[in-house]
Short mmCIF file of C-alpha atoms in Angstrom, two decimals:
data_model
loop_
_atom_site.label_atom_id
_atom_site.label_comp_id
_atom_site.label_asym_id
_atom_site.label_seq_id
_atom_site.Cartn_x
_atom_site.Cartn_y
_atom_site.Cartn_z
CA GLU A 18 -16.86 -5.45 -0.50
CA VAL A 19 -13.89 -3.46 -1.25
CA GLN A 20 -12.05 -5.27 -4.01
CA LEU A 21 -8.65 -4.30 -5.27
CA VAL A 22 -7.16 -6.60 -8.38
CA GLU A 23 -3.56 -5.76 -9.61
CA SER A 24 -2.60 -6.89 -12.88
CA GLY A 25 0.22 -6.24 -15.64
CA GLY A 26 3.22 -8.07 -13.60
CA GLY A 27 5.65 -10.63 -15.17
CA LEU A 28 9.62 -10.89 -16.48
CA VAL A 29 11.09 -8.20 -17.88
CA GLN A 30 14.56 -7.28 -18.83
CA PRO A 31 16.78 -4.49 -17.29
CA GLY A 32 16.14 -1.25 -18.57
CA ARG A 33 12.67 -1.72 -20.08
CA SER A 34 9.23 -0.74 -18.79
CA LEU A 35 6.15 -2.20 -17.76
CA ARG A 36 2.63 -0.98 -16.79
CA LEU A 37 0.81 -2.09 -13.76
CA SER A 38 -2.98 -1.68 -13.13
CA CYS A 39 -5.52 -2.09 -10.12
CA ALA A 40 -9.05 -2.36 -10.68
CA ALA A 41 -11.05 -1.35 -7.56
CA SER A 42 -14.53 -1.90 -6.60
CA GLY A 43 -16.89 -1.64 -3.77
CA PHE A 44 -16.25 1.53 -2.72
CA THR A 45 -16.45 5.00 -3.97
CA PHE A 46 -13.24 5.25 -5.79
CA ASP A 47 -12.77 9.13 -6.52
CA ASP A 48 -13.02 9.74 -2.49
CA TYR A 49 -9.83 7.97 -1.81
CA ALA A 50 -5.78 8.04 -1.88
CA MET A 51 -4.29 5.25 -3.45
CA HIS A 52 -0.99 3.75 -3.09
CA TRP A 53 1.31 1.06 -4.46
CA VAL A 54 3.63 -0.52 -1.77
CA ARG A 55 5.84 -3.58 -3.15
CA GLN A 56 7.31 -6.49 -1.42
CA ALA A 57 10.90 -7.86 -2.54
CA PRO A 58 10.71 -11.58 -2.34
CA GLY A 59 11.51 -12.65 1.47
CA LYS A 60 11.68 -9.06 2.21
CA GLY A 61 9.38 -6.43 4.17
CA LEU A 62 7.19 -3.79 2.77
CA GLU A 63 8.26 -0.86 0.96
CA TRP A 64 6.31 2.03 0.24
CA VAL A 65 6.58 3.10 -3.68
CA SER A 66 4.00 5.84 -4.52
CA GLY A 67 0.76 7.49 -3.55
CA ILE A 68 -1.77 9.59 -5.42
CA SER A 69 -4.36 11.73 -3.85
CA TRP A 70 -8.36 11.15 -5.06
CA SER A 71 -7.94 14.28 -7.21
CA SER A 72 -4.24 13.57 -8.67
CA GLY A 73 -3.66 16.89 -7.31
CA SER A 74 -0.94 15.27 -4.90
CA ILE A 75 1.67 12.81 -6.05
CA GLY A 76 4.43 11.34 -4.28
CA TYR A 77 7.54 8.87 -4.68
CA ALA A 78 9.85 6.73 -2.86
CA ASP A 79 13.51 8.04 -3.33
CA SER A 80 13.93 4.43 -4.95
CA VAL A 81 11.65 4.86 -7.80
CA LYS A 82 11.55 8.83 -8.08
CA GLY A 83 12.31 9.70 -11.75
CA ARG A 84 11.70 6.30 -12.79
CA PHE A 85 8.33 5.52 -11.90
CA THR A 86 4.75 7.67 -12.48
CA ILE A 87 1.64 6.78 -10.84
CA SER A 88 -1.59 7.75 -12.14
CA ARG A 89 -5.46 7.17 -11.64
CA ASP A 90 -8.50 6.98 -14.01
CA ASN A 91 -11.35 7.59 -11.57
CA ALA A 92 -14.30 7.29 -14.45
CA LYS A 93 -12.46 3.64 -14.57
CA ASN A 94 -12.03 3.04 -11.18
CA SER A 95 -8.54 1.94 -11.74
CA LEU A 96 -4.91 3.27 -10.26
CA TYR A 97 -1.64 2.75 -12.41
CA LEU A 98 1.94 2.34 -12.03
CA GLN A 99 3.90 3.10 -15.22
CA MET A 100 7.47 1.75 -14.42
CA ASN A 101 10.40 2.40 -16.47
CA SER A 102 14.21 2.00 -16.47
CA LEU A 103 13.56 -1.19 -14.60
CA ARG A 104 16.15 -2.50 -12.46
CA ALA A 105 16.77 -6.21 -10.75
CA GLU A 106 16.24 -4.67 -7.25
CA ASP A 107 12.47 -3.73 -8.61
CA THR A 108 12.01 -7.29 -8.64
CA ALA A 109 8.69 -7.65 -6.10
CA LEU A 110 5.24 -8.14 -5.50
CA TYR A 111 3.27 -4.70 -6.22
CA TYR A 112 0.69 -4.37 -4.17
CA CYS A 113 -2.15 -1.95 -4.55
CA ALA A 114 -3.71 -0.22 -1.35
CA LYS A 115 -6.43 2.16 -0.59
CA ALA A 116 -5.87 4.95 2.04
CA VAL A 117 -8.09 6.66 4.56
CA GLY A 118 -7.30 9.30 6.79
CA GLU A 119 -6.77 12.86 7.11
CA THR A 120 -4.33 14.03 4.96
CA SER A 121 -4.65 13.76 1.12
CA PHE A 122 -2.54 10.76 0.87
CA GLY A 123 -4.52 9.28 3.93
CA THR A 124 -2.80 8.12 6.97
CA ARG A 125 -3.17 4.35 6.77
CA LEU A 126 -3.74 1.81 4.22
CA ASP A 127 -7.37 -0.09 5.05
CA TYR A 128 -7.67 -2.81 2.13
CA TRP A 129 -5.05 -4.30 0.04
CA GLY A 130 -4.92 -6.08 -3.43
CA GLN A 131 -3.07 -9.27 -3.76
CA GLY A 132 -0.20 -8.26 -5.41
CA THR A 133 1.21 -8.66 -9.32
CA LEU A 134 4.52 -9.84 -9.15
CA VAL A 135 7.20 -8.18 -11.24
CA THR A 136 10.65 -10.14 -12.27
CA VAL A 137 13.32 -7.83 -13.42
CA SER A 138 15.69 -10.22 -15.31
CA SER A 139 17.82 -11.10 -18.31
CA GLN B 15 13.13 7.95 3.87
CA SER B 16 14.80 5.91 6.58
CA ALA B 17 12.73 2.70 7.85
CA LEU B 18 11.43 2.58 11.16
CA THR B 19 13.60 0.05 13.50
CA GLN B 20 11.93 -3.03 14.43
CA PRO B 21 13.14 -6.01 16.21
CA ALA B 22 13.68 -9.35 13.67
CA SER B 23 11.57 -11.54 15.96
CA VAL B 24 9.43 -11.66 18.66
CA SER B 25 8.21 -15.00 20.66
CA GLY B 26 5.94 -15.88 23.26
CA SER B 27 3.63 -18.62 24.64
CA PRO B 28 0.05 -19.54 24.34
CA GLY B 29 -1.95 -16.83 26.37
CA GLN B 30 1.29 -14.81 27.09
CA SER B 31 1.95 -11.43 26.11
CA ILE B 32 4.15 -9.89 23.72
CA THR B 33 5.46 -6.49 22.53
CA ILE B 34 6.68 -5.16 19.33
CA SER B 35 8.81 -2.02 19.51
CA CYS B 36 8.93 0.65 16.36
CA THR B 37 11.08 3.35 16.72
CA GLY B 38 11.45 6.30 14.36
CA HIS B 39 12.29 9.83 13.89
CA SER B 40 11.01 13.27 14.47
CA SER B 41 9.73 13.30 10.61
CA ASP B 42 7.71 10.38 11.56
CA VAL B 43 6.66 8.41 14.29
CA ASN B 44 7.60 11.33 16.91
CA GLY B 45 5.99 13.93 14.76
CA TYR B 46 2.69 12.40 13.89
CA ASN B 47 0.02 10.31 15.67
CA PHE B 48 -0.31 8.58 12.47
CA VAL B 49 1.33 4.67 13.21
CA SER B 50 -0.20 1.92 11.83
CA TRP B 51 0.55 -1.71 12.15
CA TYR B 52 -0.15 -4.09 9.62
CA GLN B 53 -0.02 -8.28 10.45
CA GLN B 54 0.57 -10.68 7.07
CA HIS B 55 0.56 -14.18 7.02
CA PRO B 56 2.86 -16.16 4.58
CA GLY B 57 1.53 -15.79 0.90
CA LYS B 58 -1.27 -13.31 1.94
CA ALA B 59 -1.76 -9.62 1.74
CA PRO B 60 -1.09 -7.34 4.81
CA LYS B 61 -3.92 -6.46 6.88
CA LEU B 62 -4.27 -3.17 9.03
CA MET B 63 -4.74 -4.16 12.95
CA ILE B 64 -3.75 -0.46 14.47
CA HIS B 65 -4.22 3.00 13.15
CA ASP B 66 -3.37 6.41 14.57
CA VAL B 67 -1.11 4.79 17.12
CA SER B 68 -3.85 2.76 19.18
CA ASP B 69 -7.08 2.46 17.19
CA ARG B 70 -8.33 -0.89 15.86
CA PRO B 71 -10.12 -1.15 12.93
CA SER B 72 -13.67 -2.76 13.30
CA GLY B 73 -13.00 -6.83 13.07
CA VAL B 74 -9.93 -6.89 15.00
CA SER B 75 -9.41 -8.49 18.21
CA ASN B 76 -8.81 -6.33 21.29
CA ARG B 77 -5.85 -8.62 21.98
CA PHE B 78 -3.89 -6.05 19.57
CA SER B 79 -3.06 -2.72 21.41
CA GLY B 80 -1.09 0.15 20.42
CA SER B 81 1.00 2.94 22.03
CA LYS B 82 3.94 5.52 21.25
CA SER B 83 6.22 7.59 23.85
CA GLY B 84 8.41 9.82 21.97
CA ASN B 85 9.80 8.25 18.86
CA THR B 86 9.06 4.43 19.54
CA ALA B 87 5.55 2.80 19.06
CA SER B 88 4.52 -0.55 20.41
CA LEU B 89 2.16 -3.11 19.25
CA THR B 90 1.10 -5.49 22.05
CA ILE B 91 -0.38 -8.96 21.50
CA SER B 92 -2.06 -10.31 24.79
CA GLY B 93 -3.50 -13.74 25.20
CA LEU B 94 -0.95 -14.67 22.45
CA GLN B 95 -2.69 -17.58 20.04
CA ALA B 96 -1.57 -19.93 17.51
CA GLU B 97 -3.31 -17.68 14.53
CA ASP B 98 -1.13 -14.77 15.70
CA GLU B 99 1.84 -16.32 14.45
CA ALA B 100 2.85 -14.07 11.30
CA ASP B 101 5.18 -11.34 10.53
CA TYR B 102 3.92 -7.56 11.72
CA TYR B 103 5.09 -4.39 9.99
CA CYS B 104 4.84 -1.01 11.47
CA SER B 105 4.19 2.29 9.10
CA SER B 106 3.85 6.23 9.74
CA TYR B 107 2.83 8.63 7.63
CA THR B 108 6.04 11.07 7.31
CA SER B 109 6.63 15.09 7.01
CA SER B 110 7.23 14.72 3.09
CA SER B 111 3.99 13.34 2.80
CA THR B 112 5.22 9.76 2.30
CA TYR B 113 4.76 6.35 4.07
CA VAL B 114 7.53 4.48 5.41
CA PHE B 115 7.54 0.94 7.01
CA GLY B 116 9.58 -1.32 9.25
CA ALA B 117 11.38 -4.20 8.26
CA GLY B 118 8.92 -6.10 9.99
CA THR B 119 9.05 -8.55 13.14
CA LYS B 120 8.35 -12.11 12.98
CA VAL B 121 6.27 -13.50 15.81
CA THR B 122 6.80 -16.96 16.47
CA VAL B 123 4.21 -18.84 19.24
CA LEU B 124 6.00 -21.60 21.02
#
C-alpha cells in the first residue's frame, strides 16, 4: 500500500524558514517523480514544486521560485521542501504527491499524503 | 502559470448527469493530452479520478468520464449519487514542465 506521510509543518513568523518532509513507503521511491501541492484555507489546489526521480529535473511555481527548494533522498525514501523567507500567503496545507506518467515530472499525481499545515503569522 | 478556468459550482439531482468544464491555454490543455481530474471531499486529500483526458484509474467508477476539445476539457458524472458531492479540480501538465490546477468546482447533489 502506498503511503505518503508529511511532517514539519507548524506556526512560523514571516521571514523565517521551515523544512517539510515526506516519508514514502509501499512503492519503489526512486522510480518516480514527486511533487508538493498546497491548499490555502478554504481555497483551491496550487502546484508548488516537483522533482524527477534522479533530481535531474526540478521545477517551481513562480510564487515560490527563489524562496523554496525541493530535494529528495532516495536512500531514505524521503522528499523535502525547504521554505525560506516565508510570507503570510504561504499559509496552507502542504501535500506531498507521487507522480506517474510519460515526462520526467510525470503527468498526473496518483497518490497524495494527508498534508502538513504551515501557518505564517506574527 | 495562469490557472485553468472552472465554474465555481455545478449541481444536479440524483441520477442526473452533470458536466464540469476546464478551460486552459495552448501551453497546457490545448497543447497536451495530460489533463487530470481530482475529487476532494471536505478534510480529505485529493483523489485522482481521470488522467490523460479520459482514462480512469483502477477502482474509479465508470460513471466518471473525461473528454477534451481544443483548449477545454470536461468531466462528466453520470448517474449522480450523494457520494459524488465534493470539490473537483482539473489539472494539466504544461510546456514549462510544471503542473497547473483549476480553481475548483463544488458539486452539489440536490
